[in-house]
mmCIF file of C-alpha atoms and ligand atoms in Angstrom:
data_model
loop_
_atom_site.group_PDB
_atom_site.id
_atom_site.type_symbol
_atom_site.label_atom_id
_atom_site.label_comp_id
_atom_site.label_asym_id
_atom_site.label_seq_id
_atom_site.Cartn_x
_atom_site.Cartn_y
_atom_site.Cartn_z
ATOM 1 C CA UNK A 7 39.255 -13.452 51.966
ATOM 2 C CA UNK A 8 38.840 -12.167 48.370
ATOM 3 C CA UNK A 9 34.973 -11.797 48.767
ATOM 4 C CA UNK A 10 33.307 -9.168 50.666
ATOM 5 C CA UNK A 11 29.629 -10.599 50.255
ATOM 6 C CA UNK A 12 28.048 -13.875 49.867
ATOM 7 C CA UNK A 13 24.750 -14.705 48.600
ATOM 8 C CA UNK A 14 23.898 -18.417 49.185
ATOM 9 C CA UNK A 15 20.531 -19.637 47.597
ATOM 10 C CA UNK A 16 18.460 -16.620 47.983
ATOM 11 C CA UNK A 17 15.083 -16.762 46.967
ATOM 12 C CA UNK A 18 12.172 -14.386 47.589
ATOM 13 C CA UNK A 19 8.028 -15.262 46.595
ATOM 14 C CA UNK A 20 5.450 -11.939 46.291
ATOM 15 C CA UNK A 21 2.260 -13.964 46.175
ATOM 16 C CA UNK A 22 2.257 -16.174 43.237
ATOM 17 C CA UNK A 23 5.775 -14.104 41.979
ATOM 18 C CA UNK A 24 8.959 -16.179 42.322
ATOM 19 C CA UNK A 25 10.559 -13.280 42.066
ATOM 20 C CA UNK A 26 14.290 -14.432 43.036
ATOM 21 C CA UNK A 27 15.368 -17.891 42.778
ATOM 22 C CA UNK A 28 17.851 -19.699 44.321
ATOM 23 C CA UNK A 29 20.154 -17.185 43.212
ATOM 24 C CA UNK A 30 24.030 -17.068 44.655
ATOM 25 C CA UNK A 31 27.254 -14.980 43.669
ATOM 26 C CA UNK A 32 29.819 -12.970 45.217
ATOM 27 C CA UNK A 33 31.041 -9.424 45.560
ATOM 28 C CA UNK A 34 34.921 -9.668 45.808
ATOM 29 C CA UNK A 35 36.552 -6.933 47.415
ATOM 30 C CA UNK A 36 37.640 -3.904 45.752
ATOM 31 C CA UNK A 37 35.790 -4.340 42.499
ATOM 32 C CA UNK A 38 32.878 -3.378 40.095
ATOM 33 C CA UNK A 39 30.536 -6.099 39.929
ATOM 34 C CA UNK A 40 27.811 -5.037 36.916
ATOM 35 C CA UNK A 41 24.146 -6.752 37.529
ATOM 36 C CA UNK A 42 21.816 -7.228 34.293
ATOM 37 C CA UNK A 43 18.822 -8.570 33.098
ATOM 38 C CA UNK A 44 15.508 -7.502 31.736
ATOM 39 C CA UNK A 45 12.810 -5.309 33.239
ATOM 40 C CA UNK A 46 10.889 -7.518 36.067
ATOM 41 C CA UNK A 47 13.895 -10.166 35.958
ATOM 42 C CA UNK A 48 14.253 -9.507 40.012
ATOM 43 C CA UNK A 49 17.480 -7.150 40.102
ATOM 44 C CA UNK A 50 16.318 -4.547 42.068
ATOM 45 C CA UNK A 51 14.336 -7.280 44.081
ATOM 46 C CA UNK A 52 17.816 -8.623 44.745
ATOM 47 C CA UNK A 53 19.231 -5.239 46.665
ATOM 48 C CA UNK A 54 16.184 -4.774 48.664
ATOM 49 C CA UNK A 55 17.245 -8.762 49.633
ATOM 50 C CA UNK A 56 20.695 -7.737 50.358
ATOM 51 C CA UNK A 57 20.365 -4.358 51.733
ATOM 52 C CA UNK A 58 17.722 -6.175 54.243
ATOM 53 C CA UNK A 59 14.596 -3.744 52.904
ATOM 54 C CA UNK A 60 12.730 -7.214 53.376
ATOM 55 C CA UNK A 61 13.891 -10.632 53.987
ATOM 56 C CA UNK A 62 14.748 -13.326 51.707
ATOM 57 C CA UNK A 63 12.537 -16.192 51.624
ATOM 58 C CA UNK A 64 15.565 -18.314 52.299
ATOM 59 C CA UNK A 65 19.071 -18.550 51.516
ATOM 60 C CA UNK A 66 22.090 -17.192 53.403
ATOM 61 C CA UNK A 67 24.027 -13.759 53.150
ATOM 62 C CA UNK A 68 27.421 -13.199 54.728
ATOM 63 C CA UNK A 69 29.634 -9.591 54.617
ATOM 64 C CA UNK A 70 33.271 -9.808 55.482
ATOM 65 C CA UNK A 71 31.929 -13.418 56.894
ATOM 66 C CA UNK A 72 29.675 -11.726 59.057
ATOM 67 C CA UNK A 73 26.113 -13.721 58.660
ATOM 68 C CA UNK A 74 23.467 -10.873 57.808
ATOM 69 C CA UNK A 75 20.082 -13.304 56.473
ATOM 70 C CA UNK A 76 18.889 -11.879 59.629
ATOM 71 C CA UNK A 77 19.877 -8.421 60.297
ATOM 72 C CA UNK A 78 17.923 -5.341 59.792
ATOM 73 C CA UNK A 79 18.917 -2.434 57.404
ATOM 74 C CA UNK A 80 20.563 -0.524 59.963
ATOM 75 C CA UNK A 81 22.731 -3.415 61.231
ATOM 76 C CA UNK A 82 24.138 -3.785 57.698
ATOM 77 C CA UNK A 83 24.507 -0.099 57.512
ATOM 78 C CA UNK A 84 26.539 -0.576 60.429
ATOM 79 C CA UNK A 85 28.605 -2.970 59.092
ATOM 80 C CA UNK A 86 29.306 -0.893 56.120
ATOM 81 C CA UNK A 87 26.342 -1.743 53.011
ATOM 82 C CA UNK A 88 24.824 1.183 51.717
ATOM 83 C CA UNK A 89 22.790 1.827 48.667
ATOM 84 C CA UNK A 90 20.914 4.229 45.857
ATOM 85 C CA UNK A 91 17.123 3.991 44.626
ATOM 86 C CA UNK A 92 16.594 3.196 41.768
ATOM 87 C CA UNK A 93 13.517 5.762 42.107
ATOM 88 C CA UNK A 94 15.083 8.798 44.424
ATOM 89 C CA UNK A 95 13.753 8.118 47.643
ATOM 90 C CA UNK A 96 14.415 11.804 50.178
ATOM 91 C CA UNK A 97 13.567 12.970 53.147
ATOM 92 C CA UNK A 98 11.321 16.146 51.239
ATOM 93 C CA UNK A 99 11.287 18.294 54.433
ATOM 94 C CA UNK A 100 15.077 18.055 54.928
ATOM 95 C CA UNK A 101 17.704 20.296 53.397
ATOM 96 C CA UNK A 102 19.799 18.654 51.466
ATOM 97 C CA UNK A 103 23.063 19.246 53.999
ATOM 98 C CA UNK A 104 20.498 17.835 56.715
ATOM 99 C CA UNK A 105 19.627 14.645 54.759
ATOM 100 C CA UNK A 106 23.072 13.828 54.283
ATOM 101 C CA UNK A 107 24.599 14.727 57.744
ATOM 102 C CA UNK A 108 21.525 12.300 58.997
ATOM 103 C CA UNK A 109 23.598 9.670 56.996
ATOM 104 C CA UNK A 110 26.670 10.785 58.438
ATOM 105 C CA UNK A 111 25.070 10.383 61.732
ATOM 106 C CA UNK A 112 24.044 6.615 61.054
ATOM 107 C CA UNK A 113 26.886 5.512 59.176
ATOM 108 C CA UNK A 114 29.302 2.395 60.605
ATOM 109 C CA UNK A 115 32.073 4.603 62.570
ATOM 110 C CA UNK A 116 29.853 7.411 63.582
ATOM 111 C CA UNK A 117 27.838 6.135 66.603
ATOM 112 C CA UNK A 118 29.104 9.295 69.273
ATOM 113 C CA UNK A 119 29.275 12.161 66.814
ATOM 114 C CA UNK A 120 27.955 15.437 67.344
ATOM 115 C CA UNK A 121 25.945 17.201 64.969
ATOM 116 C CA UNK A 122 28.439 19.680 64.109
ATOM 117 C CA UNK A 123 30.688 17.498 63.483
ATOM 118 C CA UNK A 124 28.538 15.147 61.267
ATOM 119 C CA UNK A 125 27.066 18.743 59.148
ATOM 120 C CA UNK A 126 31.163 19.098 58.388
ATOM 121 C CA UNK A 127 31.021 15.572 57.092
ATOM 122 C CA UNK A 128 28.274 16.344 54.929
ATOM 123 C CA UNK A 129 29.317 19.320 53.417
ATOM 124 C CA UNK A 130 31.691 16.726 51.860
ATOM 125 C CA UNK A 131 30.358 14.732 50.288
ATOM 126 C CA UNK A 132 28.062 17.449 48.975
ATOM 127 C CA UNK A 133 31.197 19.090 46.842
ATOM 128 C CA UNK A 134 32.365 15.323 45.831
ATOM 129 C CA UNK A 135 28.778 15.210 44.001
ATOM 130 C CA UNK A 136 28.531 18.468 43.189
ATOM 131 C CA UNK A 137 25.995 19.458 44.974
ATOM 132 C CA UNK A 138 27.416 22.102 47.806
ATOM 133 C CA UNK A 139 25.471 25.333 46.328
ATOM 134 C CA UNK A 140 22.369 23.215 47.332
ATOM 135 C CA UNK A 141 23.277 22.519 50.814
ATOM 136 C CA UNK A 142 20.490 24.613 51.876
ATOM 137 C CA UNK A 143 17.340 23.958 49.701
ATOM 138 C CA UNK A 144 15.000 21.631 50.680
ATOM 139 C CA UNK A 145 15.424 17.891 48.943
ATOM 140 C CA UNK A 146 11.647 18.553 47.412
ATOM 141 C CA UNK A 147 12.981 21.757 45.550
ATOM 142 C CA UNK A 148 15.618 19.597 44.089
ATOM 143 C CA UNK A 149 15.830 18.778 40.555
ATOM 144 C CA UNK A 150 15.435 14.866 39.304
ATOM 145 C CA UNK A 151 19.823 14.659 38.615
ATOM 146 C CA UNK A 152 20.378 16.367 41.678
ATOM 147 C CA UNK A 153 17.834 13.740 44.027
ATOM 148 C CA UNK A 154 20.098 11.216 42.242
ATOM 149 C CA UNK A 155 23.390 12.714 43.493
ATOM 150 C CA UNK A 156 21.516 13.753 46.972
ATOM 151 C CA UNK A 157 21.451 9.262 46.971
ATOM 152 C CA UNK A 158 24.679 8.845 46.261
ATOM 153 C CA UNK A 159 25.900 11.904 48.912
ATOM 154 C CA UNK A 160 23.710 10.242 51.643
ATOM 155 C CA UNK A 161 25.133 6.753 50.910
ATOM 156 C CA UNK A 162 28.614 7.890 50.612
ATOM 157 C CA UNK A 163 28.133 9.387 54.260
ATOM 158 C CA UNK A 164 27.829 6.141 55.684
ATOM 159 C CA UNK A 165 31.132 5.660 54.932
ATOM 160 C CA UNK A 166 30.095 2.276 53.249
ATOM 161 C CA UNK A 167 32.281 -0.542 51.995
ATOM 162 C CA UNK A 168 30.272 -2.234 49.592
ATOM 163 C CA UNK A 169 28.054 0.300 47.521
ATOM 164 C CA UNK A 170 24.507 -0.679 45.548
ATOM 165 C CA UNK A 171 24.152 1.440 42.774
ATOM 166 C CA UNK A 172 20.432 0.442 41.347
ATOM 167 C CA UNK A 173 20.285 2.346 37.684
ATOM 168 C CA UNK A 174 22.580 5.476 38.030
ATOM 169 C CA UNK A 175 21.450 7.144 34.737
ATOM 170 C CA UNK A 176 17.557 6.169 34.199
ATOM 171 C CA UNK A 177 16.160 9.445 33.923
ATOM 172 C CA UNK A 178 19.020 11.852 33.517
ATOM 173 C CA UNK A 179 19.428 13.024 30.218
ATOM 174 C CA UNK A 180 23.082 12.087 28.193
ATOM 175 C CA UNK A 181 25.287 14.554 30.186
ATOM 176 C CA UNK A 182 23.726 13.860 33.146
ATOM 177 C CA UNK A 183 24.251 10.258 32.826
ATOM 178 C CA UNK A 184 28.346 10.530 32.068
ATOM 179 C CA UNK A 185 28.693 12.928 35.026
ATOM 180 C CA UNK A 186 26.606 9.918 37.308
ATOM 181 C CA UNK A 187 28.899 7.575 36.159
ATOM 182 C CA UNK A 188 32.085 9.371 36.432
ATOM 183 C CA UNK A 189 31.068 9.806 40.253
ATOM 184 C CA UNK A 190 30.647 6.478 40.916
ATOM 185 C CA UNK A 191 34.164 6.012 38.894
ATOM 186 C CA UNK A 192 35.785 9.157 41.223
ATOM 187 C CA UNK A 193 33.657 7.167 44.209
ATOM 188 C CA UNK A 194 35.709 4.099 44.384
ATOM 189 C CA UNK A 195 39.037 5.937 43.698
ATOM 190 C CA UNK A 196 38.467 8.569 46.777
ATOM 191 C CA UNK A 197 36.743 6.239 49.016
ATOM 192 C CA UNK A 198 38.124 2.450 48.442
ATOM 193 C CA UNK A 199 34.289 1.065 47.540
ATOM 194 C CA UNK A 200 33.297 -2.362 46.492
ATOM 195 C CA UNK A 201 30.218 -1.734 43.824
ATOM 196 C CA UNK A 202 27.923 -3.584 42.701
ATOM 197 C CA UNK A 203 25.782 -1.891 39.971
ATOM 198 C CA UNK A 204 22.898 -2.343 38.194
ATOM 199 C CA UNK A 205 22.599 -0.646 34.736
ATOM 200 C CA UNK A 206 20.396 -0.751 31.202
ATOM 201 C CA UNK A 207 23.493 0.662 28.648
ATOM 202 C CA UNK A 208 25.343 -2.238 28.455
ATOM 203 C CA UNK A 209 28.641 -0.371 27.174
ATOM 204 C CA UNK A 210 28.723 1.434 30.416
ATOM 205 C CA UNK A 211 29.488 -2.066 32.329
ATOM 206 C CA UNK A 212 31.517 -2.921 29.812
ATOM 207 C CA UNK A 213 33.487 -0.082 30.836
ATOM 208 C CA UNK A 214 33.264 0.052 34.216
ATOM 209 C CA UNK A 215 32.299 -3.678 36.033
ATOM 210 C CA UNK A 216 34.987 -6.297 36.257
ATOM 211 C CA UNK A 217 32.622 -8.740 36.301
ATOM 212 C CA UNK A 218 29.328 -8.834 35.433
ATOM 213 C CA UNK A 219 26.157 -11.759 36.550
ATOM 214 C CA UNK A 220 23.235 -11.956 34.379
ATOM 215 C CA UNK A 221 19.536 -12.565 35.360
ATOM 216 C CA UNK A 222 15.925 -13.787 33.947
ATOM 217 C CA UNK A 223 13.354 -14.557 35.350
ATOM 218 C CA UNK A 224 14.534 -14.497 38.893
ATOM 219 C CA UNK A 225 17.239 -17.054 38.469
ATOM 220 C CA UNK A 226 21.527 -16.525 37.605
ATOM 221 C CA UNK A 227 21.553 -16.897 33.520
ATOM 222 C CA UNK A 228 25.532 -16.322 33.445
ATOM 223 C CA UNK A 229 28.512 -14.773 35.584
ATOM 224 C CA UNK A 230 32.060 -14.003 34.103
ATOM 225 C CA UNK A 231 33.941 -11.181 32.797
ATOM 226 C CA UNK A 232 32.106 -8.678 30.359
ATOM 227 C CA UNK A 233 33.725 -10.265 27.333
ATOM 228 C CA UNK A 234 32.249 -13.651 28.749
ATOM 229 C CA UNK A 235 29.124 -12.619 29.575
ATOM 230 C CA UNK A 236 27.679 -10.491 26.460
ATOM 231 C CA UNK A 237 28.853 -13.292 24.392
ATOM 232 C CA UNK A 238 26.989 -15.844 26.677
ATOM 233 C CA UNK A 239 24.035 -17.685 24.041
ATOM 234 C CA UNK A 240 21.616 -17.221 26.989
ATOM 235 C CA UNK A 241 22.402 -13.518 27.697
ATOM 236 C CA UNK A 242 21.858 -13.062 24.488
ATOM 237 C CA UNK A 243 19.002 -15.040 24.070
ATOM 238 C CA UNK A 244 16.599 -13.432 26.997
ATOM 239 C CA UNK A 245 18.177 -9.692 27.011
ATOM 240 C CA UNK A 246 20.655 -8.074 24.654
ATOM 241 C CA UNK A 247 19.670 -9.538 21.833
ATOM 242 C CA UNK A 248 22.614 -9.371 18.487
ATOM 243 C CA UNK A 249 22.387 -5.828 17.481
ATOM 244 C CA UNK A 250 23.464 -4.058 21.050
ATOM 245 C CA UNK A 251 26.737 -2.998 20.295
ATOM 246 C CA UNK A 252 25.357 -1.340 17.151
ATOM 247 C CA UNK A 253 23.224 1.219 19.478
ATOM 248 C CA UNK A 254 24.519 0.997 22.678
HETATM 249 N N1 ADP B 312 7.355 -5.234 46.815
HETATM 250 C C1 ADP B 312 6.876 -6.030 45.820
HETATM 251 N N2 ADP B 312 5.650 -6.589 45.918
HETATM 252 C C2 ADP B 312 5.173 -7.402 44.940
HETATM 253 N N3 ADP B 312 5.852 -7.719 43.839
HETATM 254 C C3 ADP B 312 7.064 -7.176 43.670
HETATM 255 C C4 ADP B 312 7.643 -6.308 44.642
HETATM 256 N N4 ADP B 312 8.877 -5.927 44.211
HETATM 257 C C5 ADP B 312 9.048 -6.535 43.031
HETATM 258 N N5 ADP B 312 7.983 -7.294 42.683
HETATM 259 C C6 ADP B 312 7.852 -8.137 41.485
HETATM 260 O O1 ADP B 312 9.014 -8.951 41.435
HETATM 261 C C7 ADP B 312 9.490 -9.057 40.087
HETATM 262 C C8 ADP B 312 10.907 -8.523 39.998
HETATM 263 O O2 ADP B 312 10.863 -7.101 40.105
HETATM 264 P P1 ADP B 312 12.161 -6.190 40.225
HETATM 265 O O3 ADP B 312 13.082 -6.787 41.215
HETATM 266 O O4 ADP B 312 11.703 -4.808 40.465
HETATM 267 O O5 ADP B 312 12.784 -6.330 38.767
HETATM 268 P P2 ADP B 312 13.942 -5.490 38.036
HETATM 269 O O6 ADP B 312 14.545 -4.546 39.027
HETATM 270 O O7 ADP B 312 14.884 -6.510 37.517
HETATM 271 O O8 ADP B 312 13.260 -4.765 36.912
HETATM 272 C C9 ADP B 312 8.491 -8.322 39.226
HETATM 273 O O9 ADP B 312 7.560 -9.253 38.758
HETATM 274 C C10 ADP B 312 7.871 -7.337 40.193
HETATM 275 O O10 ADP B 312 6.561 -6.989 39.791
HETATM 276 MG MG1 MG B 313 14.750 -2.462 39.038
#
């Protein structure tokens, strides 16, 4: 089965907000999948959907044919989904080490590990981001880049298979950013991740996804490779506009 995840129809209403409509695609295994659109068009909307934050209105989800519409964020962290913030969201009174060996603890092949054993695991994942003279400062002590790779540790831990990467580099300033996205690059080589990655710079997807689906307004605009995509009339039309690769 080429596709890891299925999204059938989703939709999702706050109040008078259609905020996701009808919207389907797939995550094939093994590759980058970029997600775009404007501010408010419903992508990180779309994660909280899939990640099971809150439920989808209706519509159908399915994960290595698994149906998930139902399950709660835990199940699908059992079953290998895991995911960044877009905003850092930590556990302030935790050391960083502790916050991601509590990840460790709740990721899909962990269920009888000791705490030992998962602290190990999370020194890790700490060096992979870069993070390991931090281990022992508390996550509120910890600098805006460094929250963002403290995400990316504690999702790693869960040994995930598919990863959601909402906006890497909002935030960070230029080096920072090329570091965050040379993770998630390093990410899928050491640990075999499916991604699927929302991001603002356009050249970075252009880079990085394989694919890429556009979005307005709550609804699928376009799907297709890059080249396909940022040449779509529509894509160009509600988001990039002409001049992007100019001053991208
Ligand atoms: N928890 C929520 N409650 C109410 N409205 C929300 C909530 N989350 C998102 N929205 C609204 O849904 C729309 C899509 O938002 P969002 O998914 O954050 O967009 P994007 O990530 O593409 O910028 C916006 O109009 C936003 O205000
Ligand atoms: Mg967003």
């Amino acid at each position: 089965m080429a596709e890891l995840l299925k999204v059938m129809n989703i939709n999702k209403r706050f109040g008078g907000i259609v905020a996701v409509k009808d919207v389907s695609f797939e995550i094939h295994r093994g590759e980058t999948l970029g997600f775009i659109g404007p501010n408010g068009a419903g992508k990180s909307t779309i994660v909280n959907l899939l990640s099971g934050l809150f439920p989808a209105d209706s519509g159908e989800v399915e994960l290595d044919g698994v149906n998930i519409t139902k399950m709660k964020p835990y199940q699908r962290a059992h079953l290998g989904m895991a995911r960044t913030y877009q905003i850092p969201r930590p556990f302030p009174e935790l050391t960083a080490l502790a916050s991601v060996a509590t990840s460790a603890l709740c990721g899909k092949k962990r269920k009888n590990q000791s705490l030992e054993d998962a602290a190990v695991e999370a020194t890790h994942y700490l060096e992979f981001v870069g993070l390991f003279s931090k281990r022992n400062i508390l996550a509120r002590d910890l600098t805006f880049y460094e929250l963002r790779m403290l995400e990316l540790a504690r999702a790693l831990a869960t040994t995930p298979k598919l990863l959601f990467i909402d906006e890497v580099m909002a935030g960070l300033n230029p080096g920072e950013a090329s570091h965050a996205i040379q993770m998630i690059g390093r990410a899928k080589e050491q640990f075999g991740v499916t991604v699927f990655w929302i991001e603002h710079v356009m050249a970075v997807l252009m880079e990085a996804a394989d694919r890429i689906v556009a979005i307005n307004y709550g609804a699928k605009l376009a799907e297709g490779t890059p080249e396909e995509v940022v040449n779509n009339e529509d894509v160009i039309e509600a988001y990039l506009g002409r001049g992007w690769r100019t001053y991208a």
